[in-house]
Amino acid sequence: MNNRQNNPGECCLKLGSFLRDKLLLFLLHLSCMLVSVSFLLLTGYPGDYCILLLICWLLILAAWVLYEYHNRKKYFALAGQILEQADQRFLLGELMPDSPRAEDRLYRELIRKSNKSVIERIRRMEDAQREYREYIESWVHEIKAPITSISLICENSRNQQIAMENQKVENYVDMALYYARSDEVYKDYVIQETDLQTTVEEAVMKNKFYLIQNKIQVDVECKGQKAYTDRKWILFILNQMILNCTKYKAEEGARIRMYTEACQHGIRLYVKDNGTGIKKEELSRIFEKGFTGTNGRKNDRATGMGLYLCRKLCQKLGIGIEADSVYGSGTTMILEFPVSSHVVK
C-alpha cells in the first residue's frame, strides 16, 4: 500500500523561498535603476520624471515577479498532486507535467534517467530474490525425502529419540519454506471449508514425540467447528504455537487446551497453556521479528521467528491473531477466522 504525504503543503513553493532565489536578479535591477537615474539626472532630466520612471519600473518588476511566482507555484503544486496520487512514485519523471521552460524539461529528463537506473536495480534485486526463493523451495522439497525416510525408519525401529530429533529438523525446514513463501502466499493457498477438529488433531499428532517426552497433556475441543481457510498454512501456524507451548511449559502438570467458540464476526480458536507465560511489558512485542524476550533468552533454541511468521501468514490469509498472558500462569493464543457474508451454505 502506498504511503501518502501527511502534509501536502510540503511540495508548495513558498513566496519567501522564491524571492530569495531571485535576490541576484533584484540586485541587478536595483543597480540598473541607480545607474539609469544617475545618468538622467546628470543629463538634466527632471527629478520628478526620474521618480515616475522608477515607480513604473518597480510596478512592472513586481507584476512580473508575481506572475512568475504564480506560474511556478501552480507547476510545482500540480507536480506534487501527481506525486501524491501516484502508486509508484519512482515514475515521477514520466508523470511530471509539461513545461515551456528549458530548465524544467532538463530536470525532468535527469529525473527520468535516475528513475530508470533505480527501476533496473530494483528489477535485478527482485530477480535475485526470486531465484533465491526458488532455490530454497527446491532445496526444501529435496530434503523432505530423506526426512520422511528417517521418520519411517524410526517408526519401524521404534526409536523415539531419533524420531524426535528428526522432527526438529523438519520443523526448521518447514519454517525456512514458509518464510520463503510468506510474501507470496496468494500463489500457494487454497481457501476451502476446513474442519478445525481434524486440523488441530493433525497438528497435535505431528508433535506427539515432543508432547510425550515433555509429559504434556493436550485437550482438543473443536468438534463441529469449520472455517474457510487454507488447511496447510493453518497447520503450520498451529505447529508453531504447539512448539512454543512445549518450549515454555510448566515444570509440573503441563497442559495445553485447544478449543473454539463462536464470536460475532466468525470463529475463534484458542491455544491455551499453563506454562511460564509472558511479561506484560513484552506481550505487545512477541510478534516482532527476532524478538525472544525474557523466556527466549533463557532458551538458547529460541529464534524469535515462529510467532513473527504466524502473524505474517495470518495477515496474508485475513485471520486475526492475538495473545493474552499472565506471567507465571500461562499464555493463550487466539486465532479468529472471519465468516464472509458471501459464503452461501
mmCIF file of C-alpha atoms in Angstrom:
data_model
loop_
_atom_site.group_PDB
_atom_site.id
_atom_site.type_symbol
_atom_site.label_atom_id
_atom_site.label_comp_id
_atom_site.label_asym_id
_atom_site.label_seq_id
_atom_site.Cartn_x
_atom_site.Cartn_y
_atom_site.Cartn_z
ATOM 1 C CA MET A 1 0.000 0.000 0.000
ATOM 2 C CA ASN A 2 1.271 3.410 -0.950
ATOM 3 C CA ASN A 3 2.374 5.771 1.862
ATOM 4 C CA ARG A 4 0.788 9.205 1.436
ATOM 5 C CA GLN A 5 2.312 12.551 2.389
ATOM 6 C CA ASN A 6 0.946 13.761 5.721
ATOM 7 C CA ASN A 7 1.393 17.391 4.682
ATOM 8 C CA PRO A 8 0.611 18.151 1.008
ATOM 9 C CA GLY A 9 1.914 21.706 1.531
ATOM 10 C CA GLU A 10 5.481 20.376 1.618
ATOM 11 C CA CYS A 11 5.506 20.432 -2.197
ATOM 12 C CA CYS A 12 4.161 24.004 -2.347
ATOM 13 C CA LEU A 13 6.531 26.784 -3.443
ATOM 14 C CA LYS A 14 6.819 29.413 -0.699
ATOM 15 C CA LEU A 15 6.929 33.096 -1.661
ATOM 16 C CA GLY A 16 9.867 33.741 0.657
ATOM 17 C CA SER A 17 11.907 30.958 -0.944
ATOM 18 C CA PHE A 18 11.022 32.213 -4.415
ATOM 19 C CA LEU A 19 12.101 35.790 -3.587
ATOM 20 C CA ARG A 20 15.393 34.589 -2.067
ATOM 21 C CA ASP A 21 16.163 32.716 -5.267
ATOM 22 C CA LYS A 22 15.600 35.960 -7.212
ATOM 23 C CA LEU A 23 17.878 38.039 -4.958
ATOM 24 C CA LEU A 24 20.640 38.431 -7.587
ATOM 25 C CA LEU A 25 18.066 39.474 -10.165
ATOM 26 C CA PHE A 26 16.686 42.121 -7.774
ATOM 27 C CA LEU A 27 20.195 43.435 -7.103
ATOM 28 C CA LEU A 28 20.778 43.650 -10.855
ATOM 29 C CA HIS A 29 17.548 45.659 -11.307
ATOM 30 C CA LEU A 30 18.473 47.924 -8.398
ATOM 31 C CA SER A 31 21.885 48.586 -9.922
ATOM 32 C CA CYS A 32 20.309 49.343 -13.291
ATOM 33 C CA MET A 33 17.838 51.734 -11.639
ATOM 34 C CA LEU A 34 20.605 53.628 -9.865
ATOM 35 C CA VAL A 35 22.730 53.865 -12.992
ATOM 36 C CA SER A 36 19.767 54.972 -15.143
ATOM 37 C CA VAL A 37 18.537 57.600 -12.686
ATOM 38 C CA SER A 38 22.061 58.928 -12.126
ATOM 39 C CA PHE A 39 22.594 59.243 -15.879
ATOM 40 C CA LEU A 40 19.243 61.017 -16.379
ATOM 41 C CA LEU A 41 19.892 63.460 -13.542
ATOM 42 C CA LEU A 42 23.390 64.249 -14.841
ATOM 43 C CA THR A 43 21.964 64.998 -18.293
ATOM 44 C CA GLY A 44 19.442 67.480 -16.845
ATOM 45 C CA TYR A 45 16.379 65.203 -16.795
ATOM 46 C CA PRO A 46 13.753 66.461 -14.265
ATOM 47 C CA GLY A 47 13.796 64.694 -10.891
ATOM 48 C CA ASP A 48 10.005 64.154 -10.885
ATOM 49 C CA TYR A 49 10.244 62.261 -14.159
ATOM 50 C CA CYS A 50 13.050 60.113 -12.750
ATOM 51 C CA ILE A 51 10.890 59.203 -9.759
ATOM 52 C CA LEU A 52 7.972 58.374 -12.067
ATOM 53 C CA LEU A 53 10.294 56.190 -14.137
ATOM 54 C CA LEU A 54 11.432 54.305 -11.011
ATOM 55 C CA ILE A 55 7.833 53.759 -9.896
ATOM 56 C CA CYS A 56 6.848 52.362 -13.291
ATOM 57 C CA TRP A 57 9.937 50.169 -13.309
ATOM 58 C CA LEU A 58 9.135 48.803 -9.828
ATOM 59 C CA LEU A 59 5.487 48.156 -10.748
ATOM 60 C CA ILE A 60 6.455 46.253 -13.882
ATOM 61 C CA LEU A 61 9.075 44.266 -11.923
ATOM 62 C CA ALA A 62 6.570 43.443 -9.147
ATOM 63 C CA ALA A 63 3.942 42.376 -11.685
ATOM 64 C CA TRP A 64 6.448 40.136 -13.449
ATOM 65 C CA VAL A 65 7.617 38.601 -10.117
ATOM 66 C CA LEU A 66 4.039 37.837 -9.014
ATOM 67 C CA TYR A 67 3.157 36.368 -12.405
ATOM 68 C CA GLU A 68 6.288 34.215 -12.399
ATOM 69 C CA TYR A 69 5.639 33.116 -8.789
ATOM 70 C CA HIS A 70 2.041 32.173 -9.643
ATOM 71 C CA ASN A 71 3.147 30.059 -12.620
ATOM 72 C CA ARG A 72 5.934 28.293 -10.707
ATOM 73 C CA LYS A 73 3.707 27.645 -7.696
ATOM 74 C CA LYS A 74 0.992 26.211 -9.938
ATOM 75 C CA TYR A 75 3.513 23.985 -11.718
ATOM 76 C CA PHE A 76 5.000 22.550 -8.524
ATOM 77 C CA ALA A 77 1.558 22.157 -6.941
ATOM 78 C CA LEU A 78 0.479 20.071 -9.949
ATOM 79 C CA ALA A 79 3.677 18.007 -9.740
ATOM 80 C CA GLY A 80 3.084 17.465 -6.012
ATOM 81 C CA GLN A 81 -0.505 16.397 -6.640
ATOM 82 C CA ILE A 82 0.649 13.895 -9.256
ATOM 83 C CA LEU A 83 3.207 12.550 -6.776
ATOM 84 C CA GLU A 84 0.519 12.221 -4.080
ATOM 85 C CA GLN A 85 -1.779 10.217 -6.355
ATOM 86 C CA ALA A 86 0.894 8.005 -7.902
ATOM 87 C CA ASP A 87 1.072 4.378 -6.715
ATOM 88 C CA GLN A 88 4.669 4.112 -7.915
ATOM 89 C CA ARG A 89 6.369 7.375 -7.032
ATOM 90 C CA PHE A 90 9.647 6.458 -8.665
ATOM 91 C CA LEU A 91 7.869 7.081 -12.006
ATOM 92 C CA LEU A 92 7.546 10.808 -11.285
ATOM 93 C CA GLY A 93 9.822 11.651 -14.209
ATOM 94 C CA GLU A 94 7.311 10.092 -16.591
ATOM 95 C CA LEU A 95 4.340 11.776 -14.935
ATOM 96 C CA MET A 96 5.625 15.329 -14.457
ATOM 97 C CA PRO A 97 3.568 17.993 -16.268
ATOM 98 C CA ASP A 98 4.923 19.614 -19.409
ATOM 99 C CA SER A 99 6.605 22.986 -19.063
ATOM 100 C CA PRO A 100 7.689 25.626 -21.604
ATOM 101 C CA ARG A 101 10.853 26.273 -19.589
ATOM 102 C CA ALA A 102 14.002 24.576 -20.834
ATOM 103 C CA GLU A 103 15.199 24.245 -17.227
ATOM 104 C CA ASP A 104 12.134 22.187 -16.240
ATOM 105 C CA ARG A 105 12.500 19.930 -19.267
ATOM 106 C CA LEU A 106 16.156 19.328 -18.379
ATOM 107 C CA TYR A 107 15.263 18.469 -14.751
ATOM 108 C CA ARG A 108 12.562 16.115 -15.988
ATOM 109 C CA GLU A 109 14.993 14.304 -18.262
ATOM 110 C CA LEU A 110 17.531 13.959 -15.452
ATOM 111 C CA ILE A 111 14.827 12.522 -13.155
ATOM 112 C CA ARG A 112 13.796 10.079 -15.882
ATOM 113 C CA LYS A 113 17.345 8.806 -16.257
ATOM 114 C CA SER A 114 17.727 8.493 -12.493
ATOM 115 C CA ASN A 115 14.412 6.636 -12.180
ATOM 116 C CA LYS A 116 15.368 4.287 -14.996
ATOM 117 C CA SER A 117 18.531 3.354 -13.128
ATOM 118 C CA VAL A 118 16.531 2.759 -9.914
ATOM 119 C CA ILE A 119 13.957 0.595 -11.728
ATOM 120 C CA GLU A 120 16.692 -1.506 -13.329
ATOM 121 C CA ARG A 121 18.350 -2.030 -9.952
ATOM 122 C CA ILE A 122 15.047 -2.978 -8.311
ATOM 123 C CA ARG A 123 14.381 -5.452 -11.115
ATOM 124 C CA ARG A 124 17.790 -7.074 -10.628
ATOM 125 C CA MET A 125 17.176 -7.334 -6.889
ATOM 126 C CA GLU A 126 13.738 -8.860 -7.453
ATOM 127 C CA ASP A 127 15.199 -11.379 -9.900
ATOM 128 C CA ALA A 128 17.910 -12.328 -7.417
ATOM 129 C CA GLN A 129 15.364 -12.623 -4.622
ATOM 130 C CA ARG A 130 13.084 -14.784 -6.764
ATOM 131 C CA GLU A 131 15.965 -17.066 -7.737
ATOM 132 C CA TYR A 132 16.998 -17.429 -4.102
ATOM 133 C CA ARG A 133 13.420 -18.196 -3.050
ATOM 134 C CA GLU A 134 13.068 -20.779 -5.793
ATOM 135 C CA TYR A 135 16.337 -22.364 -4.699
ATOM 136 C CA ILE A 136 15.156 -22.540 -1.072
ATOM 137 C CA GLU A 137 11.861 -24.105 -2.121
ATOM 138 C CA SER A 138 13.671 -26.626 -4.308
ATOM 139 C CA TRP A 139 16.121 -27.449 -1.513
ATOM 140 C CA VAL A 140 13.282 -27.931 0.985
ATOM 141 C CA HIS A 141 11.470 -30.331 -1.332
ATOM 142 C CA GLU A 142 14.681 -32.300 -1.836
ATOM 143 C CA ILE A 143 15.472 -32.504 1.880
ATOM 144 C CA LYS A 144 11.913 -33.596 2.677
ATOM 145 C CA ALA A 145 12.535 -37.004 1.068
ATOM 146 C CA PRO A 146 15.341 -38.137 3.441
ATOM 147 C CA ILE A 147 13.468 -36.628 6.418
ATOM 148 C CA THR A 148 10.412 -38.731 5.559
ATOM 149 C CA SER A 149 12.602 -41.819 5.118
ATOM 150 C CA ILE A 150 14.214 -41.291 8.530
ATOM 151 C CA SER A 151 10.775 -40.869 10.072
ATOM 152 C CA LEU A 152 9.577 -44.182 8.598
ATOM 153 C CA ILE A 153 12.718 -45.966 9.764
ATOM 154 C CA CYS A 154 12.238 -44.615 13.283
ATOM 155 C CA GLU A 155 8.625 -45.771 13.353
ATOM 156 C CA ASN A 156 9.652 -49.270 12.275
ATOM 157 C CA SER A 157 12.506 -49.440 14.802
ATOM 158 C CA ARG A 158 10.523 -47.513 17.452
ATOM 159 C CA ASN A 159 13.424 -45.176 18.099
ATOM 160 C CA GLN A 160 11.658 -42.173 19.549
ATOM 161 C CA GLN A 161 14.810 -40.202 20.288
ATOM 162 C CA ILE A 162 15.953 -40.099 16.663
ATOM 163 C CA ALA A 163 12.357 -39.532 15.560
ATOM 164 C CA MET A 164 12.082 -36.501 17.815
ATOM 165 C CA GLU A 165 15.365 -35.016 16.584
ATOM 166 C CA ASN A 166 14.241 -35.683 13.016
ATOM 167 C CA GLN A 167 11.008 -33.840 13.780
ATOM 168 C CA LYS A 168 13.035 -30.840 14.948
ATOM 169 C CA VAL A 169 14.876 -30.814 11.629
ATOM 170 C CA GLU A 170 11.576 -30.979 9.759
ATOM 171 C CA ASN A 171 10.166 -28.102 11.790
ATOM 172 C CA TYR A 172 13.132 -25.863 10.958
ATOM 173 C CA VAL A 173 12.929 -26.881 7.299
ATOM 174 C CA ASP A 174 9.225 -26.015 7.257
ATOM 175 C CA MET A 175 9.996 -22.646 8.824
ATOM 176 C CA ALA A 176 12.518 -21.893 6.073
ATOM 177 C CA LEU A 177 10.000 -22.887 3.399
ATOM 178 C CA TYR A 178 7.118 -20.847 4.794
ATOM 179 C CA TYR A 179 9.377 -17.854 5.378
ATOM 180 C CA ALA A 180 10.468 -18.000 1.726
ATOM 181 C CA ARG A 181 6.832 -18.150 0.604
ATOM 182 C CA SER A 182 5.374 -15.692 3.115
ATOM 183 C CA ASP A 183 5.494 -12.714 0.726
ATOM 184 C CA GLU A 184 3.635 -14.616 -1.996
ATOM 185 C CA VAL A 185 1.017 -16.545 -0.065
ATOM 186 C CA TYR A 186 -1.534 -15.833 -2.791
ATOM 187 C CA LYS A 187 0.372 -18.164 -5.147
ATOM 188 C CA ASP A 188 0.184 -21.171 -2.851
ATOM 189 C CA TYR A 189 -3.041 -21.254 -0.898
ATOM 190 C CA VAL A 190 -6.480 -22.759 -1.379
ATOM 191 C CA ILE A 191 -9.381 -21.385 0.660
ATOM 192 C CA GLN A 192 -11.825 -24.147 1.443
ATOM 193 C CA GLU A 193 -14.023 -25.404 4.244
ATOM 194 C CA THR A 194 -11.689 -26.739 6.924
ATOM 195 C CA ASP A 195 -12.677 -28.925 9.853
ATOM 196 C CA LEU A 196 -10.872 -27.380 12.814
ATOM 197 C CA GLN A 197 -11.124 -30.518 14.971
ATOM 198 C CA THR A 198 -9.341 -32.637 12.353
ATOM 199 C CA THR A 199 -6.769 -29.926 11.638
ATOM 200 C CA VAL A 200 -5.916 -29.382 15.303
ATOM 201 C CA GLU A 201 -5.657 -33.138 15.924
ATOM 202 C CA GLU A 202 -3.266 -33.474 12.980
ATOM 203 C CA ALA A 203 -1.074 -30.686 14.379
ATOM 204 C CA VAL A 204 -1.023 -32.458 17.759
ATOM 205 C CA MET A 205 -0.135 -35.822 16.186
ATOM 206 C CA LYS A 206 2.726 -34.228 14.288
ATOM 207 C CA ASN A 207 4.270 -33.169 17.591
ATOM 208 C CA LYS A 208 3.362 -36.269 19.577
ATOM 209 C CA PHE A 209 7.002 -37.150 20.363
ATOM 210 C CA TYR A 210 7.613 -33.672 21.800
ATOM 211 C CA LEU A 211 4.434 -33.782 23.827
ATOM 212 C CA ILE A 212 5.088 -37.292 25.168
ATOM 213 C CA GLN A 213 8.698 -36.555 26.109
ATOM 214 C CA ASN A 214 7.703 -33.337 27.895
ATOM 215 C CA LYS A 215 4.726 -35.058 29.589
ATOM 216 C CA ILE A 216 2.246 -32.520 28.280
ATOM 217 C CA GLN A 217 -1.460 -33.313 28.321
ATOM 218 C CA VAL A 218 -3.432 -31.990 25.348
ATOM 219 C CA ASP A 219 -7.195 -31.441 25.258
ATOM 220 C CA VAL A 220 -8.896 -30.699 21.949
ATOM 221 C CA GLU A 221 -12.478 -29.410 21.916
ATOM 222 C CA CYS A 222 -13.267 -28.198 18.400
ATOM 223 C CA LYS A 223 -15.926 -30.666 17.240
ATOM 224 C CA GLY A 224 -18.363 -29.405 14.646
ATOM 225 C CA GLN A 225 -16.462 -26.164 14.051
ATOM 226 C CA LYS A 226 -15.474 -25.341 10.493
ATOM 227 C CA ALA A 227 -13.714 -22.350 8.976
ATOM 228 C CA TYR A 228 -12.923 -21.200 5.464
ATOM 229 C CA THR A 229 -9.155 -21.028 5.232
ATOM 230 C CA ASP A 230 -6.091 -22.811 3.865
ATOM 231 C CA ARG A 231 -5.588 -26.001 5.864
ATOM 232 C CA LYS A 232 -1.875 -26.381 5.119
ATOM 233 C CA TRP A 233 -0.944 -22.892 6.298
ATOM 234 C CA ILE A 234 -3.107 -23.229 9.425
ATOM 235 C CA LEU A 235 -1.317 -26.482 10.248
ATOM 236 C CA PHE A 236 1.994 -24.636 10.148
ATOM 237 C CA ILE A 237 0.676 -21.854 12.397
ATOM 238 C CA LEU A 238 -0.740 -24.349 14.921
ATOM 239 C CA ASN A 239 2.510 -26.298 14.817
ATOM 240 C CA GLN A 240 4.487 -23.181 15.791
ATOM 241 C CA MET A 241 2.104 -22.476 18.647
ATOM 242 C CA ILE A 242 2.352 -26.032 19.983
ATOM 243 C CA LEU A 243 6.157 -25.863 19.809
ATOM 244 C CA ASN A 244 6.079 -22.641 21.845
ATOM 245 C CA CYS A 245 3.815 -24.273 24.418
ATOM 246 C CA THR A 246 6.312 -27.123 24.659
ATOM 247 C CA LYS A 247 9.364 -24.871 24.973
ATOM 248 C CA TYR A 248 7.848 -22.799 27.759
ATOM 249 C CA LYS A 249 5.845 -25.500 29.571
ATOM 250 C CA ALA A 250 5.098 -25.664 33.279
ATOM 251 C CA GLU A 251 7.510 -27.670 35.411
ATOM 252 C CA GLU A 252 4.721 -29.953 36.610
ATOM 253 C CA GLY A 253 1.288 -30.768 35.244
ATOM 254 C CA ALA A 254 1.964 -29.190 31.850
ATOM 255 C CA ARG A 255 -1.197 -28.909 29.812
ATOM 256 C CA ILE A 256 -2.402 -27.489 26.504
ATOM 257 C CA ARG A 257 -6.065 -26.862 25.823
ATOM 258 C CA MET A 258 -7.228 -26.143 22.275
ATOM 259 C CA TYR A 259 -10.846 -25.166 21.852
ATOM 260 C CA THR A 260 -13.150 -22.986 19.744
ATOM 261 C CA GLU A 261 -16.034 -20.641 20.336
ATOM 262 C CA ALA A 262 -18.304 -18.646 18.061
ATOM 263 C CA CYS A 263 -17.991 -14.866 18.052
ATOM 264 C CA GLN A 264 -19.837 -12.038 16.336
ATOM 265 C CA HIS A 265 -17.642 -11.990 13.248
ATOM 266 C CA GLY A 266 -16.568 -15.632 12.969
ATOM 267 C CA ILE A 267 -14.944 -18.416 14.949
ATOM 268 C CA ARG A 268 -12.144 -18.140 17.463
ATOM 269 C CA LEU A 269 -9.625 -20.905 18.031
ATOM 270 C CA TYR A 270 -7.815 -20.791 21.378
ATOM 271 C CA VAL A 271 -4.477 -22.437 22.138
ATOM 272 C CA LYS A 272 -4.097 -22.168 25.907
ATOM 273 C CA ASP A 273 -1.250 -23.463 28.074
ATOM 274 C CA ASN A 274 -0.319 -23.238 31.737
ATOM 275 C CA GLY A 275 3.364 -22.552 31.100
ATOM 276 C CA THR A 276 5.717 -19.757 32.100
ATOM 277 C CA GLY A 277 3.666 -17.012 30.459
ATOM 278 C CA ILE A 278 4.861 -13.687 29.050
ATOM 279 C CA LYS A 279 5.654 -10.499 30.909
ATOM 280 C CA LYS A 280 3.112 -7.722 30.435
ATOM 281 C CA GLU A 281 5.666 -5.275 29.030
ATOM 282 C CA GLU A 282 6.803 -7.859 26.452
ATOM 283 C CA LEU A 283 3.381 -9.069 25.317
ATOM 284 C CA SER A 284 2.963 -6.382 22.632
ATOM 285 C CA ARG A 285 6.318 -7.332 21.043
ATOM 286 C CA ILE A 286 6.061 -11.119 20.761
ATOM 287 C CA PHE A 287 5.072 -10.927 17.079
ATOM 288 C CA GLU A 288 8.081 -8.802 16.154
ATOM 289 C CA LYS A 289 10.770 -10.369 14.004
ATOM 290 C CA GLY A 290 13.607 -11.776 16.093
ATOM 291 C CA PHE A 291 12.096 -10.838 19.462
ATOM 292 C CA THR A 292 12.716 -13.563 22.074
ATOM 293 C CA GLY A 293 12.009 -11.789 25.346
ATOM 294 C CA THR A 294 12.908 -12.928 28.837
ATOM 295 C CA ASN A 295 11.861 -16.543 28.241
ATOM 296 C CA GLY A 296 13.704 -16.706 24.934
ATOM 297 C CA ARG A 297 16.963 -15.560 26.487
ATOM 298 C CA LYS A 298 16.738 -18.457 28.913
ATOM 299 C CA ASN A 299 16.217 -20.839 25.985
ATOM 300 C CA ASP A 300 19.149 -20.953 23.565
ATOM 301 C CA ARG A 301 16.935 -22.522 20.872
ATOM 302 C CA ALA A 302 14.625 -19.522 20.653
ATOM 303 C CA THR A 303 14.877 -17.667 17.324
ATOM 304 C CA GLY A 304 12.040 -15.149 17.575
ATOM 305 C CA MET A 305 10.811 -16.187 14.130
ATOM 306 C CA GLY A 306 7.919 -18.545 14.907
ATOM 307 C CA LEU A 307 5.278 -16.060 16.066
ATOM 308 C CA TYR A 308 6.551 -13.464 13.582
ATOM 309 C CA LEU A 309 5.811 -15.904 10.753
ATOM 310 C CA CYS A 310 2.440 -16.776 12.303
ATOM 311 C CA ARG A 311 1.337 -13.149 12.303
ATOM 312 C CA LYS A 312 2.654 -12.538 8.801
ATOM 313 C CA LEU A 313 0.780 -15.546 7.399
ATOM 314 C CA CYS A 314 -2.380 -14.641 9.312
ATOM 315 C CA GLN A 315 -2.309 -11.152 7.829
ATOM 316 C CA LYS A 316 -1.990 -12.620 4.340
ATOM 317 C CA LEU A 317 -4.876 -15.028 4.962
ATOM 318 C CA GLY A 318 -7.116 -12.445 6.628
ATOM 319 C CA ILE A 319 -7.063 -14.211 10.005
ATOM 320 C CA GLY A 320 -6.883 -12.293 13.255
ATOM 321 C CA ILE A 321 -4.190 -13.282 15.743
ATOM 322 C CA GLU A 322 -3.606 -12.049 19.270
ATOM 323 C CA ALA A 323 -2.187 -13.204 22.575
ATOM 324 C CA ASP A 324 -3.151 -12.955 26.201
ATOM 325 C CA SER A 325 -0.849 -13.978 29.016
ATOM 326 C CA VAL A 326 -0.189 -13.757 32.736
ATOM 327 C CA TYR A 327 3.460 -14.164 33.629
ATOM 328 C CA GLY A 328 3.905 -17.382 35.544
ATOM 329 C CA SER A 329 0.380 -18.654 34.796
ATOM 330 C CA GLY A 330 0.317 -19.403 31.086
ATOM 331 C CA THR A 331 -0.451 -17.966 27.666
ATOM 332 C CA THR A 332 -3.461 -18.026 25.373
ATOM 333 C CA MET A 333 -3.022 -17.602 21.621
ATOM 334 C CA ILE A 334 -6.178 -16.685 19.722
ATOM 335 C CA LEU A 335 -6.891 -17.170 16.030
ATOM 336 C CA GLU A 336 -10.054 -15.542 14.678
ATOM 337 C CA PHE A 337 -11.443 -16.927 11.419
ATOM 338 C CA PRO A 338 -13.864 -14.432 9.850
ATOM 339 C CA VAL A 339 -17.142 -15.555 8.321
ATOM 340 C CA SER A 340 -17.802 -13.917 4.978
ATOM 341 C CA SER A 341 -21.303 -12.834 4.051
ATOM 342 C CA HIS A 342 -20.532 -14.030 0.501
ATOM 343 C CA VAL A 343 -20.354 -17.689 1.587
ATOM 344 C CA VAL A 344 -23.543 -19.477 0.583
ATOM 345 C CA LYS A 345 -24.431 -22.536 2.671
#
